[in-house]
Short mmCIF file of C-alpha atoms in Angstrom, two decimals:
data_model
loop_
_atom_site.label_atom_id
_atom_site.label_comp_id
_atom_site.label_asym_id
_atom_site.label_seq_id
_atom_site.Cartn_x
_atom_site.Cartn_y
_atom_site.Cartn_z
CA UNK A 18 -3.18 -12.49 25.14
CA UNK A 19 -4.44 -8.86 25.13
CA UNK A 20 -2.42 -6.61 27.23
CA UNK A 21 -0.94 -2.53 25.96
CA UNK A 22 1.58 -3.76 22.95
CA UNK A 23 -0.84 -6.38 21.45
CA UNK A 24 -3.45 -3.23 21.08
CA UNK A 25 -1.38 -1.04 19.78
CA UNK A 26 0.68 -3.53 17.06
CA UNK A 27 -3.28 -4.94 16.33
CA UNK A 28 -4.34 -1.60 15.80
CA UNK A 29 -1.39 -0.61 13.35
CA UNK A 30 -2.01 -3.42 11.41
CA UNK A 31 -5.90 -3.11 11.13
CA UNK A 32 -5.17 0.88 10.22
CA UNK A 33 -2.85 0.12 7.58
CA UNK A 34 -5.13 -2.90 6.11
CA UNK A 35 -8.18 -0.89 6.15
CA UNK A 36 -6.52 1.96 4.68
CA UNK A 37 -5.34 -0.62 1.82
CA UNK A 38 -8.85 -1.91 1.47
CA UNK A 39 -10.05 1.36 0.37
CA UNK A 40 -7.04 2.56 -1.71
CA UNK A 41 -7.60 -1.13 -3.72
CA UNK A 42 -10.84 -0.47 -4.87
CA UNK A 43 -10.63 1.63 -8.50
CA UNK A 44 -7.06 -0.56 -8.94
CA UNK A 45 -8.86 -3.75 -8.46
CA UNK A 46 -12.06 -2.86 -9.78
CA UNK A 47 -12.80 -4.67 -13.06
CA UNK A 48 -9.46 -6.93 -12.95
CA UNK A 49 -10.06 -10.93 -13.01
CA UNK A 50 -7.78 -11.44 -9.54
CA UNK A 51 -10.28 -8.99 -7.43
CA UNK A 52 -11.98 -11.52 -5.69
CA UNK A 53 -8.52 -13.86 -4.57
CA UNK A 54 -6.82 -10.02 -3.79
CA UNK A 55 -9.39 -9.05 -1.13
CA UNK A 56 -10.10 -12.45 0.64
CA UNK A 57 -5.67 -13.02 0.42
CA UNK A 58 -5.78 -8.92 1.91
CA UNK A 59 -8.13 -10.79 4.52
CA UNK A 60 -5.90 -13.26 5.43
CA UNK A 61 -3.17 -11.51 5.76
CA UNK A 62 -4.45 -9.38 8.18
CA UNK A 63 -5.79 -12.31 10.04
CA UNK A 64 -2.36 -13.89 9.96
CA UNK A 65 -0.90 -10.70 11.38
CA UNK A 66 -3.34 -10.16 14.24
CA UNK A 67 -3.10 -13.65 15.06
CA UNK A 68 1.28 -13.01 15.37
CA UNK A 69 0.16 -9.76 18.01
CA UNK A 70 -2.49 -11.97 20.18
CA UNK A 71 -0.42 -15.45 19.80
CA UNK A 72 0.24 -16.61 23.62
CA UNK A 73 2.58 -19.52 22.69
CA UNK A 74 5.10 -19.65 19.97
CA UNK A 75 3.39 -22.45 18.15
CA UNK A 76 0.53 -20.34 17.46
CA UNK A 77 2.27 -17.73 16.52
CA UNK A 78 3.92 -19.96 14.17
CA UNK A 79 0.76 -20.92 12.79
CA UNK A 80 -0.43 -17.21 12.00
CA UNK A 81 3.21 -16.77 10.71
CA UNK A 82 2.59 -18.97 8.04
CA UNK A 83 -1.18 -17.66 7.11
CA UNK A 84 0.46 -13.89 6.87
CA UNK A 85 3.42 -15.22 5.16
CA UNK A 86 1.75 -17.66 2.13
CA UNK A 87 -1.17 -14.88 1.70
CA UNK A 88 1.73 -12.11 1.63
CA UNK A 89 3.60 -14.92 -1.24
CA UNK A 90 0.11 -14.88 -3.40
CA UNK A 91 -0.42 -10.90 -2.42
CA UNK A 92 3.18 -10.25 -4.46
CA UNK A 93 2.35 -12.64 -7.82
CA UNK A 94 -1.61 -11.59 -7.57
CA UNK A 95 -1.00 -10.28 -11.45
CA UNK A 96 0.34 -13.07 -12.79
CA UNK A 97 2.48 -11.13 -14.99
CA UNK A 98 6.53 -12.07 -15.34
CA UNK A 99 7.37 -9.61 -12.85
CA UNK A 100 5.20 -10.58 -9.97
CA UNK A 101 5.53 -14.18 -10.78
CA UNK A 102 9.43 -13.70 -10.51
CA UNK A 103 9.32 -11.24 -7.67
CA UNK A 104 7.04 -14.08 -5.68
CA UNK A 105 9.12 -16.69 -6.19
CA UNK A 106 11.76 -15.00 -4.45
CA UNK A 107 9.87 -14.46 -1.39
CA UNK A 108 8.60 -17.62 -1.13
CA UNK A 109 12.41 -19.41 -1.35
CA UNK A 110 13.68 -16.80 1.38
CA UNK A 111 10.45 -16.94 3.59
CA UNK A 112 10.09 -20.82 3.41
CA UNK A 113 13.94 -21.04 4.52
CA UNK A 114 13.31 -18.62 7.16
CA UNK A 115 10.36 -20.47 7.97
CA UNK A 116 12.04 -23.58 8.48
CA UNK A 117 14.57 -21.54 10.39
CA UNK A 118 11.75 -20.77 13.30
CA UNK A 119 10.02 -24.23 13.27
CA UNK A 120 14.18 -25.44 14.51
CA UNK A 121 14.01 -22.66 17.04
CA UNK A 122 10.56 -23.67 17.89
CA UNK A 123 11.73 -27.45 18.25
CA UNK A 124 15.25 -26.59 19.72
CA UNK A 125 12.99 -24.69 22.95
CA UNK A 126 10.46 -26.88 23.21
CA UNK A 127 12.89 -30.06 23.54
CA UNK A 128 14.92 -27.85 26.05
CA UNK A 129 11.95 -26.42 28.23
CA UNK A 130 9.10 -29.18 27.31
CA UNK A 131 7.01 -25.49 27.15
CA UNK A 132 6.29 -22.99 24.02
CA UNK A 133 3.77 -20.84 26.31
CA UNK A 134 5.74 -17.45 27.11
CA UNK A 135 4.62 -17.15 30.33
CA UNK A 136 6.52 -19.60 31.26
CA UNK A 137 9.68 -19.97 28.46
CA UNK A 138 11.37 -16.97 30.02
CA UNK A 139 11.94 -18.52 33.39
CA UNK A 140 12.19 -21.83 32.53
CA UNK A 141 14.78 -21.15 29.71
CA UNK A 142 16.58 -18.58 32.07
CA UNK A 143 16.86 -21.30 35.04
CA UNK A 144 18.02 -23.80 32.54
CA UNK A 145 21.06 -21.70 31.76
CA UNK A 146 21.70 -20.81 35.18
CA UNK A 147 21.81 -24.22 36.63
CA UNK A 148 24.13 -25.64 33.44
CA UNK A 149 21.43 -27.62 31.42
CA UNK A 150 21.69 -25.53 29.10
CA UNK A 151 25.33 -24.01 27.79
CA UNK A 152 25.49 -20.80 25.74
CA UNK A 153 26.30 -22.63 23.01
CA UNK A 154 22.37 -24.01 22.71
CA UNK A 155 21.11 -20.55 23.53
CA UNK A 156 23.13 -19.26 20.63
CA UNK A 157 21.67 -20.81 18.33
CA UNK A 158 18.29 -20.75 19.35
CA UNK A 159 18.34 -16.88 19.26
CA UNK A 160 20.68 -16.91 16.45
CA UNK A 161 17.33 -18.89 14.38
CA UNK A 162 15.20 -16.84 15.87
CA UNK A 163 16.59 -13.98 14.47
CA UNK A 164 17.32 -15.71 11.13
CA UNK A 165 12.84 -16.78 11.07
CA UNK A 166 11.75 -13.37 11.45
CA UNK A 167 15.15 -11.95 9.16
CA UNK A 168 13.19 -11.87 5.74
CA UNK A 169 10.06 -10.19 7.22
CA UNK A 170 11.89 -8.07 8.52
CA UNK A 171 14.08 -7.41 5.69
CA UNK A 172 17.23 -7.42 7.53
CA UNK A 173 20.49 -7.70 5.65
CA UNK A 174 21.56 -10.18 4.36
CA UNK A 175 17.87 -11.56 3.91
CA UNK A 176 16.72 -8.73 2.08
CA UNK A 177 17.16 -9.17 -1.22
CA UNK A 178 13.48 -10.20 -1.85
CA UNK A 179 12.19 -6.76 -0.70
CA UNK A 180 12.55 -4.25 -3.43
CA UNK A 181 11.25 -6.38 -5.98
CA UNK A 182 8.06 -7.86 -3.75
CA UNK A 183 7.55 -4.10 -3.18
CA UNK A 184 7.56 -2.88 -6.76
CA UNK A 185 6.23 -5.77 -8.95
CA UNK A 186 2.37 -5.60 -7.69
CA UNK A 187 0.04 -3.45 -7.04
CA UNK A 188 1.33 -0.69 -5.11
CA UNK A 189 -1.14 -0.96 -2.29
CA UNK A 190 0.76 -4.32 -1.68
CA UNK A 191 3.35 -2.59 -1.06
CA UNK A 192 2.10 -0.19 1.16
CA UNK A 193 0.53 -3.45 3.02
CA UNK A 194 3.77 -5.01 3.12
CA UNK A 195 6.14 -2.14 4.21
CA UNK A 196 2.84 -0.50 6.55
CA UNK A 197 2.10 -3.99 8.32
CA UNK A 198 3.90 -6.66 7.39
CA UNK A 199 7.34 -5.75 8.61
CA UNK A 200 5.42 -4.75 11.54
CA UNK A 201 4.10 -7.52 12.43
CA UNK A 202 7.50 -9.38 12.23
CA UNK A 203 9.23 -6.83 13.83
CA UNK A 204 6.88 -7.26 17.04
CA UNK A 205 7.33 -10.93 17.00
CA UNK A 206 11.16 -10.92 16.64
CA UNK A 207 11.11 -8.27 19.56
CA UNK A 208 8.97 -10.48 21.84
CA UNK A 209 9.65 -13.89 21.22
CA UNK A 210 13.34 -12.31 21.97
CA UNK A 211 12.90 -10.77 25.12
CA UNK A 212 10.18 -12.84 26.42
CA UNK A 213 11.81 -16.04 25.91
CA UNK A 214 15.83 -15.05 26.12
CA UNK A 215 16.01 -12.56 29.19
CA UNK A 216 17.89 -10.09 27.59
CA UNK A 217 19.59 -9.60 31.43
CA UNK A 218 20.96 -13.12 30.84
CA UNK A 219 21.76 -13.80 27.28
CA UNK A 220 23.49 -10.35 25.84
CA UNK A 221 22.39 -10.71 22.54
CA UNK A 222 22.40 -6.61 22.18
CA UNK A 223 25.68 -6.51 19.91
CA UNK A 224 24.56 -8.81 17.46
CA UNK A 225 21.58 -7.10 17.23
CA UNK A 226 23.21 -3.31 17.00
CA UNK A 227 25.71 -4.76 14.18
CA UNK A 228 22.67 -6.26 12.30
CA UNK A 229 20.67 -3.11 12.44
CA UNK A 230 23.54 -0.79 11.91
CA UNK A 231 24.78 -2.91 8.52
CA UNK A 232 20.96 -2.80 7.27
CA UNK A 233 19.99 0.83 7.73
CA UNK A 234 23.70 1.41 5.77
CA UNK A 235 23.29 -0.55 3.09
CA UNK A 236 19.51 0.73 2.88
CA UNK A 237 20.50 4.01 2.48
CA UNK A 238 23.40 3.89 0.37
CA UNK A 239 21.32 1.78 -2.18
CA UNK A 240 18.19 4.12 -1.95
CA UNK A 241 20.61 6.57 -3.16
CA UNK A 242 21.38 5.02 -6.69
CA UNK A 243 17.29 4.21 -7.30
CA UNK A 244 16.55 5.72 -10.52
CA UNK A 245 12.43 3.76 -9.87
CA UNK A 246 10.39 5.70 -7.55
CA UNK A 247 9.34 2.37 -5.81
CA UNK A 248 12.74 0.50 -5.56
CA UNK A 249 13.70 4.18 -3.41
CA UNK A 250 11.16 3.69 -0.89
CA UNK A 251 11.97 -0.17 -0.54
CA UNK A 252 14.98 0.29 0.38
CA UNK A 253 14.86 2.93 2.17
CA UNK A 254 11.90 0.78 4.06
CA UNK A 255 15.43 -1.67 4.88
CA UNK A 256 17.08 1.34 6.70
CA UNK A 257 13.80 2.25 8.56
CA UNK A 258 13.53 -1.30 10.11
CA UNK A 259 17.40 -1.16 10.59
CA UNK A 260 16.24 1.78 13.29
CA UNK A 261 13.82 -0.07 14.36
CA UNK A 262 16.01 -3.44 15.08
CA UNK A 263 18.80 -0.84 16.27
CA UNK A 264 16.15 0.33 19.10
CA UNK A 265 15.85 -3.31 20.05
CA UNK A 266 19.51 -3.88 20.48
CA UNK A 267 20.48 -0.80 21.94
CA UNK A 268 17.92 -1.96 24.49
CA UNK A 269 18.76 -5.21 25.07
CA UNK A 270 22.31 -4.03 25.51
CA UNK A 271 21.67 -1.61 28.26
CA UNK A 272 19.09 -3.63 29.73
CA UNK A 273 22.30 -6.25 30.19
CA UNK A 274 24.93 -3.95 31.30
CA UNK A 275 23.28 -0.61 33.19
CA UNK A 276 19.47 -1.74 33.91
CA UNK A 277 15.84 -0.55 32.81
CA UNK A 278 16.36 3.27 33.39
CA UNK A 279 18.99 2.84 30.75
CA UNK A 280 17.18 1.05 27.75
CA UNK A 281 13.84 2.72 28.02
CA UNK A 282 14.67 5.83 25.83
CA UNK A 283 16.20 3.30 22.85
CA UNK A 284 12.70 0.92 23.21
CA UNK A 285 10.30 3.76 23.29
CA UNK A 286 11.91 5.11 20.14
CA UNK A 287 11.86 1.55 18.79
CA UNK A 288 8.10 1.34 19.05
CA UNK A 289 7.19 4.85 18.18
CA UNK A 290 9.08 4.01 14.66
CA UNK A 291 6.69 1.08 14.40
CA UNK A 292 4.55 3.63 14.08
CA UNK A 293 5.74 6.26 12.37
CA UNK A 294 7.40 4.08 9.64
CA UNK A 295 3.79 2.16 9.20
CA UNK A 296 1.52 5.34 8.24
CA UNK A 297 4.46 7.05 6.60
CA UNK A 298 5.81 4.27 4.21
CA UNK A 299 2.05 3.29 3.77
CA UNK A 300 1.08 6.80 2.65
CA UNK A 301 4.26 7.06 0.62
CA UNK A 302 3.26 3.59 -1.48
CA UNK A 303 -0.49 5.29 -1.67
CA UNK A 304 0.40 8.24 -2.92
CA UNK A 305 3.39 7.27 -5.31
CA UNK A 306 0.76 4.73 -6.74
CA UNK A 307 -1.83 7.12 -7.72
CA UNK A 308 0.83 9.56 -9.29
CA UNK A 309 2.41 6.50 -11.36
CA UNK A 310 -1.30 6.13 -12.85
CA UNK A 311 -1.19 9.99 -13.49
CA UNK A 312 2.11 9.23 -15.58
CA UNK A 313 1.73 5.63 -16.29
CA UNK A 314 6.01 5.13 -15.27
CA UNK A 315 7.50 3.92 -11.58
CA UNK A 316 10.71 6.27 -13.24
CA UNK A 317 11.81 9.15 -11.24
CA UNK A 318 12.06 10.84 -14.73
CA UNK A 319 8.94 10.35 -15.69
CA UNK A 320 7.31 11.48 -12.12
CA UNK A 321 9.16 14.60 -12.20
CA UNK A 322 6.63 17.42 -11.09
CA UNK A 323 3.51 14.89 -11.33
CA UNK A 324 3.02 16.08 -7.36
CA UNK A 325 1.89 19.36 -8.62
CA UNK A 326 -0.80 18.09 -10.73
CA UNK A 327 -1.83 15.52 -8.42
CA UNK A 328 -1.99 18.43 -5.48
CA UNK A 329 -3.87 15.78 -2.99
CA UNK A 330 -1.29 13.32 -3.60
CA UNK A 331 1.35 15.43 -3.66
CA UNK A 332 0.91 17.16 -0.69
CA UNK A 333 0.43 13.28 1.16
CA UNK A 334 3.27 12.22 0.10
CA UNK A 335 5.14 15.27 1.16
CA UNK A 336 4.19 14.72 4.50
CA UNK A 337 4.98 11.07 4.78
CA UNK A 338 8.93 11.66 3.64
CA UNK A 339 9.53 14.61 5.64
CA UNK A 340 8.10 12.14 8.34
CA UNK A 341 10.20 9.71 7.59
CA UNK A 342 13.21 12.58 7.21
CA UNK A 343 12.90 12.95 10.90
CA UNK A 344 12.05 16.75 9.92
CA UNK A 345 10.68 18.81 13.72
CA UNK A 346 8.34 18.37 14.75
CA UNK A 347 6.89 15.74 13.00
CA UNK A 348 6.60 12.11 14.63
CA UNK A 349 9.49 10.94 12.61
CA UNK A 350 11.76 13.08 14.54
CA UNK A 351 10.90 12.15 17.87
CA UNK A 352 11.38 8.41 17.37
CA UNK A 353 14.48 9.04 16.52
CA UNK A 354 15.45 11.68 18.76
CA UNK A 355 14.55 9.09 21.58
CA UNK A 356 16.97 6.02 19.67
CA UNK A 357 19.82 8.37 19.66
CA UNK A 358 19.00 9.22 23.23
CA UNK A 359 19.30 5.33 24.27
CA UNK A 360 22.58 5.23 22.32
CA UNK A 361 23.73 8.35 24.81
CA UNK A 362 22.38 6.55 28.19
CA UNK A 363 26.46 5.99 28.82
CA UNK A 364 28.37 8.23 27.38
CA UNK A 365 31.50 6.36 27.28
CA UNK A 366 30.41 3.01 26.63
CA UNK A 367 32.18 2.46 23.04
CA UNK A 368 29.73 0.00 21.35
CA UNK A 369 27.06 2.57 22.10
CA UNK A 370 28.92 6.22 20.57
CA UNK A 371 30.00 4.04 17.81
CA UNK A 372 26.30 2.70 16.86
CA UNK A 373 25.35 6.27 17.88
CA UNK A 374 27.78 8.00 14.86
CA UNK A 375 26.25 5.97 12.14
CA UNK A 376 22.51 6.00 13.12
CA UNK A 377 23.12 9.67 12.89
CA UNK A 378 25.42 9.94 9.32
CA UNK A 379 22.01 7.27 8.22
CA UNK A 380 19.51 10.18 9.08
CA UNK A 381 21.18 12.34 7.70
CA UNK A 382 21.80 10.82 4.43
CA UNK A 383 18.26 9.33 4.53
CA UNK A 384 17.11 12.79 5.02
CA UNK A 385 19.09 14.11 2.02
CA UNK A 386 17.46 11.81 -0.35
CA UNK A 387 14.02 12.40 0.85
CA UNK A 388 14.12 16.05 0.59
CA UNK A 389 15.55 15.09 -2.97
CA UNK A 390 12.67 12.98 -3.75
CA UNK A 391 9.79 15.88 -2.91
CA UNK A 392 12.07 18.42 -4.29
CA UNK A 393 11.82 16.75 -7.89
CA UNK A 394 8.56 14.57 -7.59
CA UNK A 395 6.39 17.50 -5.96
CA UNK A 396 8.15 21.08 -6.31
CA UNK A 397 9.35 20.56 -9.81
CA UNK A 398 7.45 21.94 -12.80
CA UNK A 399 5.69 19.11 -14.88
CA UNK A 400 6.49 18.12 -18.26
#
C-alpha cells in the first residue's frame, strides 16, 4: 500500500538511514565488521520500509522480523562484552514480543479468517457487534498487540533493553535505532491499532494514556540521574515515544467519546513528533558520537565543554535538544503544543486534564535537563 502516512514514515526512515550511512563511514572504515555493518544497515532499512508499505499483518510480520534480527546483530556488531551483553538483551525481549504478535496475528486470523486491513477493521468490528466475538477476545488481542510492538517501542515496562542497545555500539546505531527504529514500530502499533480495532468501538484510549504517561515519567526522571552522555539521551528517547504513544491514546480516547474534530489536534501532534523526535534524537547520537571521539569518554565529565572545540558538532547538537526541549519556535514545540491541545479538546473530561498535568510537569522537566546538557557539554569552557 502507498497512500500519505506510508510516504512520509518511508521517507523518515530512508532520511535517517542515509544520514547513518554517511556518518558510518570514518567509524567503520578499516574495522573487520564493515562489510556485515552496512549490508545488516541495509536490511534494516528494508525491514522497516517493508513495516510502512505492509498491506496485511502477516507481511508486516515478516519485515518485523528482518528489522528486528538485523537491529539484534546491528547492537553486538563489535563483538566486544558490552555489545554482546547489550544484544542479548534485545534479542530475549524482542523474541518474546515477537511471539507476542505472531498470538495476536493467530488470535485475528482464527476470528476473522482475514489478516488484509482492508478488510480486518470491518470484519473484526461486525464480529463484536453481532456477539461472536466478546470483549474479552478483543482484549487480549489488542492487549498483544500492544505487548509485540512494546519493546520497539520502548514502552515501560519493556524497556529495559534500550539504554544499553543504545550505548554499547557504535553510536550511529543508536542514532538508527532511536531515528528509525522506534519509528517504524511506533507506525505499526498505531495502525495495526486503529485499522484493525475501530478505536469508536473498542476504547482502548486509557490504557494507552496510562502506558504513555508511566513511560515518558519514568524516562525523564531516570534521564535525570545519567552521569553517561548516551544512557541521557536513551532514556530520554523512552519519554519522547511516551508523547508519542500519549498522542495515540489521547486520540483514540476522543475519537470514542466526542468524535474526529476532537482527536485530530492529539494525532497531528503524534505524527509531527515522529518527526521531530527522528532528526532530533538522530542528530543528537551523531553529534554526541563525534565529540566522544574528540574526548575518547561517553562521561558527562569528560565531555564537559568538548562542544566548543568541536564548534560544528556543537552547534548540531544544540539544535537537536532545544528541539527536543520544545523551545519556540522550533518543531519540537509545535508537536507538543498540538498533544496538549488534544488533551484540552474537553475541558472537563478528568482522564484528559489529568494526562494533560503530567505531559506538561514531563516537558518541563525534560526541558530542564536538556538545557543542562548544552549548558555543560557546549557553553562550558574545556578542560
Amino acid at each position: 500500500k502507498v497512500d500519505p502516512l506510508t510516504v512520509y514514515v518511508s521517507l523518515l526512515v530512508l532520511m535517517v538511514s542515509a544520514a547513518v550511512a554517511l556518518y558510518s563511514y570514518p567509524y567503520a572504515a578499516g574495522e573487520v565488521w564493515a562489510g556485515r555493518y552496512y549490508l545488516l544497515l541495509l536490511a534494516f532499512t528494508a525491514g522497516a520500509l517493508g513495516v510502512a508499505l505492509s498491506d496485511d499483518l502477516f507481511t508486516l510480520y515478516v519485515f518485523w522480523e528482518l528489522m528486528v534480527i538485523s537491529s539484534y546483530a546491528l547492537i553486538g556488531i563489535r563483538g566486544d562484552a558490552e555489545s554482546s551483553e547489550a544484544s542479548f538483551k534485545y534479542m530475549l525481549l524482542s523474541t518474546l514480543s515477537s511471539l507476542a504478535l505472531l498470538l495476536s496475528l493467530a488470535m485475528v486470523y482464527g476470528a476473522t479468517g482475514s489478516l488484509s486491513f482492508s478488510s480486518l477493521r470491518s470484519a473484526v468490528k461486525d464480529m463484536y457487534l453481532g456477539g461472536e466475538l466478546g470483549w474479552r477476545g478483543v482484549a487480549v488481542m489488542v492487549g498483544l498487540t500492544v505487548v509485540g510492538f512494546a519493546v520497539c517501542v520502548a514502552l515501560v515496562p519493556f524497556h529495559v533493553f534500550t539504554p544499553d542497545a543504545y550505548t554499547a555500539p557504535p553510536p550511529s546505531v543508536g542514532a538508527l535505532l532511536s531515528g528509525a527504529a522506534t519509528k517504524a514500530g511506533a507506525y505499526a502499533l498505531a495502525w495495526t491499532l486503529f485499522r484493525v480495532f475501530d478505536p469508536r468501538v473498542f476504547d482502548y484510549g486509557p490504557a494507552l494514556i496510562a502506558i504513555a504517561l508511566l513511560t515518558m515519567t519514568v524516562g525523564n526522571l531516570t534521564a535525570v540521574m545519567q552521569t553517561d552522555g548516551r544512557r541521557l539521551l536513551s532514556y530520554s528517547s523512552i519519554a519522547n515515544l511516551g508523547y508519542i504513544v500519549l498522542g495515540l491514546g489521547v486520540g483514540a480516547y476522543a475519537l470514542n467519546r466526542y468524535g474526529p474534530a476532537y482527536a485530530a489536534p492529539a494525532l497531528a501532534g503524534s505524527l509531527l513528533h515522529f518527526l521531530n523526535h527522528a532528526l532530533g534524537k538522530g542528530a543528537s547520537f551523531m553529534s554526541l558520537g563525534n565529540l566522544e571521539a574528540l574526548v575518547g569518554s561517553r562521561g558527562m565529565s569528560r565531555l564537559e565543554g568538548s562542544g566548543g572545540v568541536a564548534r560544528a558538532s556543537g552547534v548540531a547538537l544544540s539544535v537537536a535538544m532545544l528541539n527536543l526541549a520544545g523551545i519556540p519556535p522550533l518543531a519540537g514545540f509545535w508537536s507538543k503544543l498540538l498533544i496538549a491541545a488534544g488533551c484540552l479538546t474537553a475541558p472537563g473530561d478528568l482522564l484528559l486534564t489529568a494526562a494533560l498535568v503530567v505531559f506538561v510537569a514531563n516537558c518541563v522537566l525534560a526541558a530542564g535537563y536538556y538545557l543542562w546538557f548544552v549548558q555543560r557539554v557546549v557553553l562550558r569552557a574545556f578542560r
